[in-house]
PDB file of C-alpha atoms and ligand atoms in Angstrom:
ATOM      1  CA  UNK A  30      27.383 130.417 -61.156  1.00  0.00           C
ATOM      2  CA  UNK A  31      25.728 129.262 -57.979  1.00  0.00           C
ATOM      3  CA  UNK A  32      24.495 125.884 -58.684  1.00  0.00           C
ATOM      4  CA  UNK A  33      20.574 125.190 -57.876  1.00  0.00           C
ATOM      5  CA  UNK A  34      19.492 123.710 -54.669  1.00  0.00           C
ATOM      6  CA  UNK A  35      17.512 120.752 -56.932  1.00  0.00           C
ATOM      7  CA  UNK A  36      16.022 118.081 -54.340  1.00  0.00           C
ATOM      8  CA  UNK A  37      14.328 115.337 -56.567  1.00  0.00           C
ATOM      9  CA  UNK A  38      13.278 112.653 -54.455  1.00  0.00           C
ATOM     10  CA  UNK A  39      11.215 112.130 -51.017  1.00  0.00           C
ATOM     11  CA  UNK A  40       8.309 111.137 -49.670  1.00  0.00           C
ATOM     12  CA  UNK A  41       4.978 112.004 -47.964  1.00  0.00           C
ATOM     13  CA  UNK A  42       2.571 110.424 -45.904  1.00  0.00           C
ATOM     14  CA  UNK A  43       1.108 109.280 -49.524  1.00  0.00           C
ATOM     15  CA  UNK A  44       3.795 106.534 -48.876  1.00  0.00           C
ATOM     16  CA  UNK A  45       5.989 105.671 -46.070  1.00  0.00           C
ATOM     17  CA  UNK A  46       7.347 109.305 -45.224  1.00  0.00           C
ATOM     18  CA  UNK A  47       5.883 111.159 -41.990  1.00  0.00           C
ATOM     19  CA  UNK A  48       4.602 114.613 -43.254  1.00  0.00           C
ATOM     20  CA  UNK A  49       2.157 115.394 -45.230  1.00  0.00           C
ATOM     21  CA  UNK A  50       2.760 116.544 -49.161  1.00  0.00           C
ATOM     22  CA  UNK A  51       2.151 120.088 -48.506  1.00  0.00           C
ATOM     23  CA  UNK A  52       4.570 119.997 -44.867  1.00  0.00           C
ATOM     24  CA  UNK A  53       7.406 118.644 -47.282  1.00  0.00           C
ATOM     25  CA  UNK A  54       6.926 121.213 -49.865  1.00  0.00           C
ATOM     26  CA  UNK A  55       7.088 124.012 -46.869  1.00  0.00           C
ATOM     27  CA  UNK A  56       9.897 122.458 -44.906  1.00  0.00           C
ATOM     28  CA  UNK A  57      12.271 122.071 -48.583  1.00  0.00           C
ATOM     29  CA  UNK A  58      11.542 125.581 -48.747  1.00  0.00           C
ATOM     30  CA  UNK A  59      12.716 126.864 -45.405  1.00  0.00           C
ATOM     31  CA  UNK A  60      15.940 124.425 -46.088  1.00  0.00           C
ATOM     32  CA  UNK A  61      16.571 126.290 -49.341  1.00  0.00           C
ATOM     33  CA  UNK A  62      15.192 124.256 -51.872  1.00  0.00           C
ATOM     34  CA  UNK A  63      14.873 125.664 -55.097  1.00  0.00           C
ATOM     35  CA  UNK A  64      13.327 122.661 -57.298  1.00  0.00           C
ATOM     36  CA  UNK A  65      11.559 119.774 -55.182  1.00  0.00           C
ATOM     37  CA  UNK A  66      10.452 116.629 -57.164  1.00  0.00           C
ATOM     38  CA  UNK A  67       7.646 114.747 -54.358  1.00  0.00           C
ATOM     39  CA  UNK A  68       8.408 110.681 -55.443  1.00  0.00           C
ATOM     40  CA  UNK A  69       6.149 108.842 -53.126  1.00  0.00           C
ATOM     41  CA  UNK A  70       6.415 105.205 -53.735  1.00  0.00           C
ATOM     42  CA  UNK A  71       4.444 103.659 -56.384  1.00  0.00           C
ATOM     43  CA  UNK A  72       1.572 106.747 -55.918  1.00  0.00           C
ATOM     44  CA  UNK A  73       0.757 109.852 -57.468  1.00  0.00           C
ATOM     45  CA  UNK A  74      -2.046 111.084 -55.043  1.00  0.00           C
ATOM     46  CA  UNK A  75       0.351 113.643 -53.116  1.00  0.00           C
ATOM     47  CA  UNK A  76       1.210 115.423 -56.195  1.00  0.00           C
ATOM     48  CA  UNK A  77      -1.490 118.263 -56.327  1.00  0.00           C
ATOM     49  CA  UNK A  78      -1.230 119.025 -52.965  1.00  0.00           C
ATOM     50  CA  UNK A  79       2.549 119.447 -52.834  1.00  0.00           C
ATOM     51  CA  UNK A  80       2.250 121.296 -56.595  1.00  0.00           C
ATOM     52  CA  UNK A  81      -0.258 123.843 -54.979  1.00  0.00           C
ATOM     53  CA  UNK A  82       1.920 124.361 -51.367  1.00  0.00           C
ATOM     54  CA  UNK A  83       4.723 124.710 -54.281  1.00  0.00           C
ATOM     55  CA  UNK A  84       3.357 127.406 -56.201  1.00  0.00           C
ATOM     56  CA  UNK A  85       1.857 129.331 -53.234  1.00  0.00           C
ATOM     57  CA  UNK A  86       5.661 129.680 -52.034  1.00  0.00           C
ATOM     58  CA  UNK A  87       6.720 130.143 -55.472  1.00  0.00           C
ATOM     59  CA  UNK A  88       8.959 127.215 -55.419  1.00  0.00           C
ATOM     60  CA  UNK A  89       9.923 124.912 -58.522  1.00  0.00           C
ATOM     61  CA  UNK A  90       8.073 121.597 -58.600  1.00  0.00           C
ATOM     62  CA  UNK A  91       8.059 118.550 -60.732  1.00  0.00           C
ATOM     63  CA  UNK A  92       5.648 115.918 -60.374  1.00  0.00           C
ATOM     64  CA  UNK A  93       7.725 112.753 -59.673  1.00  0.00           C
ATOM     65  CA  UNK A  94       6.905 109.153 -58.406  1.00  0.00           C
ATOM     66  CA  UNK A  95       9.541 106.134 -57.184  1.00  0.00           C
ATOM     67  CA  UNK A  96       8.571 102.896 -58.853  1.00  0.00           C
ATOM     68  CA  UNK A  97       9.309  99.427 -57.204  1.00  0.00           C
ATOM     69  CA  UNK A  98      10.704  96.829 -59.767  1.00  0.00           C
ATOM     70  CA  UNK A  99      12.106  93.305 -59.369  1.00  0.00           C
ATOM     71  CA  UNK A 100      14.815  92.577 -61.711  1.00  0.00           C
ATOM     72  CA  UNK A 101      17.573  89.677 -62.085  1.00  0.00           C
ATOM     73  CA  UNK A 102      17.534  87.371 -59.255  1.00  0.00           C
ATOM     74  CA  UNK A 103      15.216  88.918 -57.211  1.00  0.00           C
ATOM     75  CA  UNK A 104      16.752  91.832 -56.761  1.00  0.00           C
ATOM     76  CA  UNK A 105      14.677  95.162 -56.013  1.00  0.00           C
ATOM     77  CA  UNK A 106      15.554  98.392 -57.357  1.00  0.00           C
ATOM     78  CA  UNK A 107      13.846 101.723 -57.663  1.00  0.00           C
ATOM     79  CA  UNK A 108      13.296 103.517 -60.699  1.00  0.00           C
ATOM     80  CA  UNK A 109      12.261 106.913 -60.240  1.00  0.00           C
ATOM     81  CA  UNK A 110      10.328 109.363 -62.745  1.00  0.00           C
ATOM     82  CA  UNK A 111      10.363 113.241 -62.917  1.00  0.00           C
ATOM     83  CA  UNK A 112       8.451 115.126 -64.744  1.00  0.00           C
ATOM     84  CA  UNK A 113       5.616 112.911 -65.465  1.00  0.00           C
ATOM     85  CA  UNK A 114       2.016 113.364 -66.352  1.00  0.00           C
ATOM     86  CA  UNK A 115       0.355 112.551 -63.448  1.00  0.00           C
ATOM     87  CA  UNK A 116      -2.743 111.862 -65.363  1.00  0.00           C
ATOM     88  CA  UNK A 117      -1.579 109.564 -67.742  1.00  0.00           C
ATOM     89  CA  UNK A 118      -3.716 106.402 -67.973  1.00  0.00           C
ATOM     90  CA  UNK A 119      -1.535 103.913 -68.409  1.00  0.00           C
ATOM     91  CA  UNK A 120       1.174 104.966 -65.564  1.00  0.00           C
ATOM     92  CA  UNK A 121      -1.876 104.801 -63.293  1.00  0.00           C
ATOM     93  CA  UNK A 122      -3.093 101.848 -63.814  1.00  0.00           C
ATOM     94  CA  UNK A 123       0.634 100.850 -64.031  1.00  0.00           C
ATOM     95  CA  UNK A 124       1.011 101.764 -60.375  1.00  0.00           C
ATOM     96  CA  UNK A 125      -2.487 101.059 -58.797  1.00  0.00           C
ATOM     97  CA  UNK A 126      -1.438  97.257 -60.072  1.00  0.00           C
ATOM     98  CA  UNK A 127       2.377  97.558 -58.497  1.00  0.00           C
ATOM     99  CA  UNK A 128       0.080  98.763 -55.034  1.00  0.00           C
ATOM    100  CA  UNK A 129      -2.259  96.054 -54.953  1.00  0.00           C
ATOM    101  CA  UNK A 130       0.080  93.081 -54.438  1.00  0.00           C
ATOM    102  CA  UNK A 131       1.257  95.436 -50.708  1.00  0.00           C
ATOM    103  CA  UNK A 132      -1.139  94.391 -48.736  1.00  0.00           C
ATOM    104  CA  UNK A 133      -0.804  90.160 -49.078  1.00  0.00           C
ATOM    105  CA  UNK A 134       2.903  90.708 -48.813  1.00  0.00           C
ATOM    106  CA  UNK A 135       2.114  92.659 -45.479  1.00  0.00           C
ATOM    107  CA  UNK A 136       0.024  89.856 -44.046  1.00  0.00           C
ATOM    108  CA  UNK A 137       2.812  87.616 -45.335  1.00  0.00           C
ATOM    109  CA  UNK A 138       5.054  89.713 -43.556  1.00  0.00           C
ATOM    110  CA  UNK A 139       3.461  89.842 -40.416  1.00  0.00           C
ATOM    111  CA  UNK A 140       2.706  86.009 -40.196  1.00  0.00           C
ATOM    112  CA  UNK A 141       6.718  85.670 -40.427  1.00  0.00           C
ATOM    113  CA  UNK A 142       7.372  88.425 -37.638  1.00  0.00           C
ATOM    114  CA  UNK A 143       4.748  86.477 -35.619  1.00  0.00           C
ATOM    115  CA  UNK A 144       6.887  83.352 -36.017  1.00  0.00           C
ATOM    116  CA  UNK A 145      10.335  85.470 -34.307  1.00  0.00           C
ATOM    117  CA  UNK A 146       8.264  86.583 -31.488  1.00  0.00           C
ATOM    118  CA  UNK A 147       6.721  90.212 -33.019  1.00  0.00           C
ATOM    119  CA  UNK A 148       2.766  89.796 -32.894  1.00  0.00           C
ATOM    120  CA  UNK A 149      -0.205  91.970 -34.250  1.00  0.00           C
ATOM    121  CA  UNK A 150       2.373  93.643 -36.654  1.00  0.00           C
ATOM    122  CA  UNK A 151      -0.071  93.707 -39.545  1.00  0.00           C
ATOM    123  CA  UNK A 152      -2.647  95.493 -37.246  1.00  0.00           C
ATOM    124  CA  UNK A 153      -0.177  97.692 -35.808  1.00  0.00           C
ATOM    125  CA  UNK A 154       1.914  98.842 -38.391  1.00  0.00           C
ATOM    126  CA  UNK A 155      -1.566  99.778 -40.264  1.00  0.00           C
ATOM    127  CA  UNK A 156      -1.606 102.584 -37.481  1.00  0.00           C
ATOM    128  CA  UNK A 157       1.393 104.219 -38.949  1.00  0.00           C
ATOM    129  CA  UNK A 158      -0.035 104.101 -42.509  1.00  0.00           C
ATOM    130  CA  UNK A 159      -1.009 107.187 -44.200  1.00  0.00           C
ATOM    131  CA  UNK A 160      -2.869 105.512 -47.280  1.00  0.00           C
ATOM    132  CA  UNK A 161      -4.278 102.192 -46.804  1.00  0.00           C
ATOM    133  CA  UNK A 162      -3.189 101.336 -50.255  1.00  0.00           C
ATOM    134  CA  UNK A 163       0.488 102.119 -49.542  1.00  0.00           C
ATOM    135  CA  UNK A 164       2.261  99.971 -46.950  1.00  0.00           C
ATOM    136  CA  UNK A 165       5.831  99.858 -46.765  1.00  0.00           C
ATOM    137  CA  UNK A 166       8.459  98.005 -44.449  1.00  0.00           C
ATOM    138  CA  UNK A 167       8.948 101.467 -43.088  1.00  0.00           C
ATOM    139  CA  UNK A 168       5.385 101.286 -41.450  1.00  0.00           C
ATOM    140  CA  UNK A 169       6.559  98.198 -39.893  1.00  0.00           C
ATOM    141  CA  UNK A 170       9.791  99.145 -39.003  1.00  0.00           C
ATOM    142  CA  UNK A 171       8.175 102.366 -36.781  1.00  0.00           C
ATOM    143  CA  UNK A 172       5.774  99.764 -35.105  1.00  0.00           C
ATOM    144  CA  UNK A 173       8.968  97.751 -34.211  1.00  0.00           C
ATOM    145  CA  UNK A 174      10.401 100.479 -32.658  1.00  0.00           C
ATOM    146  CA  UNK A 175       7.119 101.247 -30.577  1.00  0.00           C
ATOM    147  CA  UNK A 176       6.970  97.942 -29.313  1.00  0.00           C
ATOM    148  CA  UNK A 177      10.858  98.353 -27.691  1.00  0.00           C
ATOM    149  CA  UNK A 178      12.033  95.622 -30.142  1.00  0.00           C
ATOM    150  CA  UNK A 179      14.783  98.038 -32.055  1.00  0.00           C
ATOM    151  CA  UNK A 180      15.987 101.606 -30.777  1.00  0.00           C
ATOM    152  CA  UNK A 181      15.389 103.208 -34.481  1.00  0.00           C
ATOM    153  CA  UNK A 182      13.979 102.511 -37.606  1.00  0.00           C
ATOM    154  CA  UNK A 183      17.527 101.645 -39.207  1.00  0.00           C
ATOM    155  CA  UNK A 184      18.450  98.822 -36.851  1.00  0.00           C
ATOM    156  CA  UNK A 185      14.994  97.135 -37.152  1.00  0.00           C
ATOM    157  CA  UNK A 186      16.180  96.927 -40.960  1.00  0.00           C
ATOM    158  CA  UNK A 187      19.242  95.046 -39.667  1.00  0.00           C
ATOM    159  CA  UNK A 188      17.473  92.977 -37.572  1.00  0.00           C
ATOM    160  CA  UNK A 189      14.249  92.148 -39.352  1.00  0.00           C
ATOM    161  CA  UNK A 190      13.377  93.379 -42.814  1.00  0.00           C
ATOM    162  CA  UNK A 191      16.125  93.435 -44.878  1.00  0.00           C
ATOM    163  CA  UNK A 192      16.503  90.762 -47.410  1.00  0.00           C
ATOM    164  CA  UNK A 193      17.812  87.488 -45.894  1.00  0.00           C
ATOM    165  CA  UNK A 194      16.339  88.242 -42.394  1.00  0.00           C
ATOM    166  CA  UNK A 195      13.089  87.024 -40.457  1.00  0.00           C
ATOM    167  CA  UNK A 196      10.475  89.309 -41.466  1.00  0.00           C
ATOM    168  CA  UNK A 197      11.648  89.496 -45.209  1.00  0.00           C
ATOM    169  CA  UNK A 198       9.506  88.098 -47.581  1.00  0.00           C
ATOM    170  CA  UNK A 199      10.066  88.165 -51.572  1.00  0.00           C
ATOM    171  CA  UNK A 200       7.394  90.094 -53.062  1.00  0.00           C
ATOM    172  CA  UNK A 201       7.373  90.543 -57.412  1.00  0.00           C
ATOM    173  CA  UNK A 202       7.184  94.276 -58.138  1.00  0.00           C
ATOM    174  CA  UNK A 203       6.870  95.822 -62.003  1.00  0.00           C
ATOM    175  CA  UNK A 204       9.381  94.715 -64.354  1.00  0.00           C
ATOM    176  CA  UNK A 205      12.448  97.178 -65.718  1.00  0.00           C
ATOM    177  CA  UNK A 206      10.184  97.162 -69.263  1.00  0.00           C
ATOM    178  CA  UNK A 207       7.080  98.358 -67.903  1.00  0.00           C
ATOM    179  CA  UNK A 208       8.297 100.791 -65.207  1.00  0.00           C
ATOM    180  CA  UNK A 209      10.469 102.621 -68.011  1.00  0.00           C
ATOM    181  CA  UNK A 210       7.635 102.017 -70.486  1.00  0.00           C
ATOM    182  CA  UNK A 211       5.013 103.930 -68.225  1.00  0.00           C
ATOM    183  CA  UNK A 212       7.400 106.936 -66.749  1.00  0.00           C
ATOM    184  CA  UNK A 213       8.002 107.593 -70.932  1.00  0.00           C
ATOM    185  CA  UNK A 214       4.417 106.819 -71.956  1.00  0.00           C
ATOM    186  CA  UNK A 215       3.801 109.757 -69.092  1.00  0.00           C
ATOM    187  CA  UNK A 216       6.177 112.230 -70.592  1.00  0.00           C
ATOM    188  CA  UNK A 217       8.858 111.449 -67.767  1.00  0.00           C
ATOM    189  CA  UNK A 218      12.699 110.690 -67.428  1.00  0.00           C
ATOM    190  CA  UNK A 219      13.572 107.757 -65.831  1.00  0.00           C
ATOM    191  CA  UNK A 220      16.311 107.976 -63.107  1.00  0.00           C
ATOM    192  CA  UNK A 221      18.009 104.734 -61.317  1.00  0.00           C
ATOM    193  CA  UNK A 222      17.070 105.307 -57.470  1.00  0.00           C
ATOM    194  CA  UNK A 223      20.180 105.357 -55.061  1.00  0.00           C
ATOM    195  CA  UNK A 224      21.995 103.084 -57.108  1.00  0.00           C
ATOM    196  CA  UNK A 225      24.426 102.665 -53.957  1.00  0.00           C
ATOM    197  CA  UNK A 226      21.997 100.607 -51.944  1.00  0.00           C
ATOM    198  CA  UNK A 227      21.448  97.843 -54.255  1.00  0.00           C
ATOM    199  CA  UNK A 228      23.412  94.970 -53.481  1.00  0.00           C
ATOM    200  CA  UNK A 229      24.410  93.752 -56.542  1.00  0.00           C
ATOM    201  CA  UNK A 230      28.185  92.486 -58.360  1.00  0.00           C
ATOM    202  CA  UNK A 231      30.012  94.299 -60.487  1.00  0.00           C
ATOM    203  CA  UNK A 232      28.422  92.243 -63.517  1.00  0.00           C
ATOM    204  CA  UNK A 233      24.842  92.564 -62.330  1.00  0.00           C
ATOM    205  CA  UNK A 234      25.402  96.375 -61.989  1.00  0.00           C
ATOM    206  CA  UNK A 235      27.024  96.784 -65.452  1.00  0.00           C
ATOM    207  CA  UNK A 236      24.331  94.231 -67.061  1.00  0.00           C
ATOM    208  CA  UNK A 237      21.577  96.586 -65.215  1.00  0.00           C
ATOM    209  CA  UNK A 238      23.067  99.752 -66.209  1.00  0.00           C
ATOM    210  CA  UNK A 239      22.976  98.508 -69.916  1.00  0.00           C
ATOM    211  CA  UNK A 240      19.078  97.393 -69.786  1.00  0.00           C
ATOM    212  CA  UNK A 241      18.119 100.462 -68.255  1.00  0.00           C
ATOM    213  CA  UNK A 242      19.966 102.726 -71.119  1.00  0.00           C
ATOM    214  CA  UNK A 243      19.001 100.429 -73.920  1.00  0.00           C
ATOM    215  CA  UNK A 244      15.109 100.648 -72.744  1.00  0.00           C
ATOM    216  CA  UNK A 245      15.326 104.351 -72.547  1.00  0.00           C
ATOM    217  CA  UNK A 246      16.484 105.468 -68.964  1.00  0.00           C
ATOM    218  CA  UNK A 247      18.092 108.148 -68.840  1.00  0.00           C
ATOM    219  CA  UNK A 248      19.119 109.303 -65.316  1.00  0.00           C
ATOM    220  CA  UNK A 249      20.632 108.102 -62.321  1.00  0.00           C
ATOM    221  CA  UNK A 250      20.725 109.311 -58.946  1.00  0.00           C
ATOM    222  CA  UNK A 251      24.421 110.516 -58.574  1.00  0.00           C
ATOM    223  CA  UNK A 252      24.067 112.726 -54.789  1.00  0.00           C
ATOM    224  CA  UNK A 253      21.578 110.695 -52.977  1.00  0.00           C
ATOM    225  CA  UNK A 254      21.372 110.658 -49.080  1.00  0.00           C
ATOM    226  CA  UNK A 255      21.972 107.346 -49.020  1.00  0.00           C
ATOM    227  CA  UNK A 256      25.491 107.512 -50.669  1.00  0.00           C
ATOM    228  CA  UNK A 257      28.859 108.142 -49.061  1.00  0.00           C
ATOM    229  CA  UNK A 258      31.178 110.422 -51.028  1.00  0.00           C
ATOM    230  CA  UNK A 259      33.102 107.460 -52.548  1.00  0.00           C
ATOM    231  CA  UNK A 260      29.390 106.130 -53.857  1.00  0.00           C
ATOM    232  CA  UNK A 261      29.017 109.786 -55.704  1.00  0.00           C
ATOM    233  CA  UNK A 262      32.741 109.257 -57.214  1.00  0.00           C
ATOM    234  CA  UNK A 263      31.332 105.736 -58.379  1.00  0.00           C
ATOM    235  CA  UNK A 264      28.050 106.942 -59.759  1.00  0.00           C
ATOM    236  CA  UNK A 265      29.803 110.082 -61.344  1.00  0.00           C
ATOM    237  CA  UNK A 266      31.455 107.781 -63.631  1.00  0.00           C
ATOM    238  CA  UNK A 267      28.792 106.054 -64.069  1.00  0.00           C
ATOM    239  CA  UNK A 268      27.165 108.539 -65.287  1.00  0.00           C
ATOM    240  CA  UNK A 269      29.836 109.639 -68.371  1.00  0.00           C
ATOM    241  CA  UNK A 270      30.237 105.984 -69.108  1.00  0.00           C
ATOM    242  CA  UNK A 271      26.516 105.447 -69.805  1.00  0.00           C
ATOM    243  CA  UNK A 272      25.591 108.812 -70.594  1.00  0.00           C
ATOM    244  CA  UNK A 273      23.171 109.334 -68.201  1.00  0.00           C
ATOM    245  CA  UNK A 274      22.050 112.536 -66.866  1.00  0.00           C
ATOM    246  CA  UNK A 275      23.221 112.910 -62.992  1.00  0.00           C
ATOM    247  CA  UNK A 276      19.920 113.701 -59.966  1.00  0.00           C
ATOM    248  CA  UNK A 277      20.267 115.226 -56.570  1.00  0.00           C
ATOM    249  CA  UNK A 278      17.895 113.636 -54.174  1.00  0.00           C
ATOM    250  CA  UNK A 279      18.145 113.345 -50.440  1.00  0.00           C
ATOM    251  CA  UNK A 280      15.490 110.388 -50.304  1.00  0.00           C
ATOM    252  CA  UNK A 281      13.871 112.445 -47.217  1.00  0.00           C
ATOM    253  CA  UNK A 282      11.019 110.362 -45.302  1.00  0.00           C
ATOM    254  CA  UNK A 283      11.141 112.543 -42.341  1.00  0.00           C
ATOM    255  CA  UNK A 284      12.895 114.572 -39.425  1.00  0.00           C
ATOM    256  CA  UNK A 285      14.919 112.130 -37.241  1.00  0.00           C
ATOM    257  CA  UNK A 286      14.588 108.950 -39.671  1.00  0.00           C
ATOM    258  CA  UNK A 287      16.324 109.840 -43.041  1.00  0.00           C
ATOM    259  CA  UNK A 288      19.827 110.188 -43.948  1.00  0.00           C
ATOM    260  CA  UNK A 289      19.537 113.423 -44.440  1.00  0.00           C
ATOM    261  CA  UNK A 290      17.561 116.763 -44.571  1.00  0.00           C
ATOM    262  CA  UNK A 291      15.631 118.524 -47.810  1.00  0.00           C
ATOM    263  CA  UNK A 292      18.181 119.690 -49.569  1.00  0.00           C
ATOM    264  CA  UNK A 293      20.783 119.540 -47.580  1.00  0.00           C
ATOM    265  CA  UNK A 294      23.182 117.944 -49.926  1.00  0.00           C
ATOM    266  CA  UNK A 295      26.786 117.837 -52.187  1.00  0.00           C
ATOM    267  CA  UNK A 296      26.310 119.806 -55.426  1.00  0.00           C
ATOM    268  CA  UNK A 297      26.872 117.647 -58.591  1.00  0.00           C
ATOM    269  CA  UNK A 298      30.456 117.246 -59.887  1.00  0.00           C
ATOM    270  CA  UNK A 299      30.394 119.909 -62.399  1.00  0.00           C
ATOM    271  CA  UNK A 300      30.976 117.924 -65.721  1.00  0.00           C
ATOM    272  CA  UNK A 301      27.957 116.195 -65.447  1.00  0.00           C
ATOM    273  CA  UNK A 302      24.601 117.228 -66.642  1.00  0.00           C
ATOM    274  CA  UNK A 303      22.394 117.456 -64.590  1.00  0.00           C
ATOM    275  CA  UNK A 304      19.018 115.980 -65.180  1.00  0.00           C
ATOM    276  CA  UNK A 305      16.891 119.449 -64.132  1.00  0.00           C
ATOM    277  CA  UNK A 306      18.483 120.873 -67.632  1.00  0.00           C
ATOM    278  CA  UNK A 307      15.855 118.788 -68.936  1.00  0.00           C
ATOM    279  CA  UNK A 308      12.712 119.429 -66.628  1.00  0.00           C
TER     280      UNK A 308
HETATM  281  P1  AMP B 415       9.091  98.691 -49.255  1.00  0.00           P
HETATM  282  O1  AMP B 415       8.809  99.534 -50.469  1.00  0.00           O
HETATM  283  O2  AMP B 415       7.836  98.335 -48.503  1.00  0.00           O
HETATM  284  O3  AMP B 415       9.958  97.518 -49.542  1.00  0.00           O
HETATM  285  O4  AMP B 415       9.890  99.591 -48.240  1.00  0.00           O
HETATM  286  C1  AMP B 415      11.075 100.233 -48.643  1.00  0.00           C
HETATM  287  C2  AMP B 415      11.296 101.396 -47.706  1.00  0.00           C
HETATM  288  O5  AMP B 415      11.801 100.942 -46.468  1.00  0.00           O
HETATM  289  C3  AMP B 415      12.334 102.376 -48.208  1.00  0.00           C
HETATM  290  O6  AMP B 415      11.795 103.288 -49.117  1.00  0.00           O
HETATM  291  C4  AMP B 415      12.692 103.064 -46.919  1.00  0.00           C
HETATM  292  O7  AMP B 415      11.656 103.958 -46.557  1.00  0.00           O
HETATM  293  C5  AMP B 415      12.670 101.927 -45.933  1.00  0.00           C
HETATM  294  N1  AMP B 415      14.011 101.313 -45.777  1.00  0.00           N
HETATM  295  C6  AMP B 415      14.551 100.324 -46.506  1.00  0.00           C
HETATM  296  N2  AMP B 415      15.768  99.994 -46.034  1.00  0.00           N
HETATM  297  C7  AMP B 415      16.000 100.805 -44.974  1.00  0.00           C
HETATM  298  C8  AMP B 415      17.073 100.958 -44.034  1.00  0.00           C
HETATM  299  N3  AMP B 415      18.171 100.204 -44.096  1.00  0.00           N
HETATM  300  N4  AMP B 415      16.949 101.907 -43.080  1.00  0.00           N
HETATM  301  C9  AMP B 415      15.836 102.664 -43.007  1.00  0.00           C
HETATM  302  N5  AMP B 415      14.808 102.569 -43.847  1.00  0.00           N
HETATM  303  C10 AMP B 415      14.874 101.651 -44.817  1.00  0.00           C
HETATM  304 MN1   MN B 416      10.402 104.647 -48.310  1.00  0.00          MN
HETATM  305 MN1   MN B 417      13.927 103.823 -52.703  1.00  0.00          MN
HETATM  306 MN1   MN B 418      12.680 106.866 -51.859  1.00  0.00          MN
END
């Protein structure tokens, strides 16, 4: 059998991607998407209008949203949730508390750029921001690029916002407990978000993979855009050791600045399950 084209994870201009909720719905389509998951960061508010564009093509949707958590040492991962009740009243207020510490962080931010040489980067990365409540690094990152600092959005992560460099600062997201806690209390499974970009040791990923299962995850992210094809053998067995059901997910922010396309990705290895059995 011909397995499904299942996309579950990317972002709008609800967050730090470039088109619009219903545009991503419509372009996953024409790519050959047959179930799309919209996960903007930390924000629900795309959700009806990609569910609508979704149904009006008569293409599989699942409300989804990527939640930023600190855990360990500082360490930020994502969690993301599919399937979740967008109106649940805890997740909201869950999230509308992770989004309100953005904005100090990005006036912390800025005031550190200013320091390397990179002024008005509060002010100007605000022009690139689709929802005043949702500022990323990405919104700085395109400002970077406009000011002839970096060529592309990737190497002004190099340069500047990763951890460890100038324009970093450390910012406390949800915890592991509450992120997991709200995605169930909405009805949602919890997937681990490109596992293959965190840097963490071997311990710290084993130790994480075991608080994750034991608090009820249930998912990781085994095909992600992000992940090279010796990642997906990692994850993969990952995935049996843990029991965790295996996502698809190209992480797509927009044409010319993501990994990779809607869709456009490796099928699951075939022993796993994958987590759309369950959506
Ligand atoms: P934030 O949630 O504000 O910390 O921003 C995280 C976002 O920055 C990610 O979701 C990506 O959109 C973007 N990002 C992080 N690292 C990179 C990178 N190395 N290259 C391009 N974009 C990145
Ligand atoms: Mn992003
Ligand atoms: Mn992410
Ligand atoms: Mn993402």
């Amino acid at each position: 059998m011909k397995p499904l084209n299942a996309d579950l994870h990317c972002h709008s201009t609800v967050s730090d991607g470039l088109l619009a909720p219903a545009e991503v719905v419509r372009r996953a389509h024409a790519n050959g998407v047959e179930l799309l998951a919209l996960t903007d960061h930390d924000e629900l508010g795309g959700l009806d209008e990609a569910r609508e564009a979704a149904c009006e093509l008569g293409l599989r949707f699942a409300d989804g949203v990527e939640v930023s958590i600190s855990w360990g040492d500082d360490q930020t991962v994502h969690i993301v949730g599919l399937g979740v009740d967008a109106t649940n009243p805890d997740l909201r207020e869950g999230l509308a508390q992770v989004r309100s510490g953005r904005d100090s962080r990005a006036e912390r931010m800025a005031a550190e750029l200013d320091k390397v040489g990179i002024h008005g980067a509060y002010a100007g990365a605000m022009r690139y921001v689709g929802n005043p409540a949702l500022i990323s690094r990405a919104h700085f990152a395109r400002f970077i690029v406009e000011q002839g600092h970096a060529r592309d959005v990737k190497s002004v992560f190099d340069h500047w916002l990763a951890k460890g460099k100038p324009g970093y600062v450390n910012h406390v997201w949800a915890s592991l407990e509450d992120a997991l806690r709200w995605i169930r209390g909405a009805g949602g499974i919890a997937v681990i978000a490109h596992p293959g970009r965190y840097r963490l040791s071997q311990a710290q990923r084993e130790a994480f993979y075991a608080a994750f299962r034991d608090l009820g995850g249930e998912g990781i992210e085994v095909i992600s855009g992000a992940h090279s094809a010796d990642d997906t053998q990692e994850f993969a067995r990952v995935a049996r050791r843990y029991g965790l059901l295996a996502s698809r997910a190209s992480d797509f922010h927009g044409p010319g600045e993501s990994w990779i396309d809607l869709g456009r990705l490796a099928d699951l290895p075939e022993d796993l399950t994958p987590v759309w059995s369950r959506l």
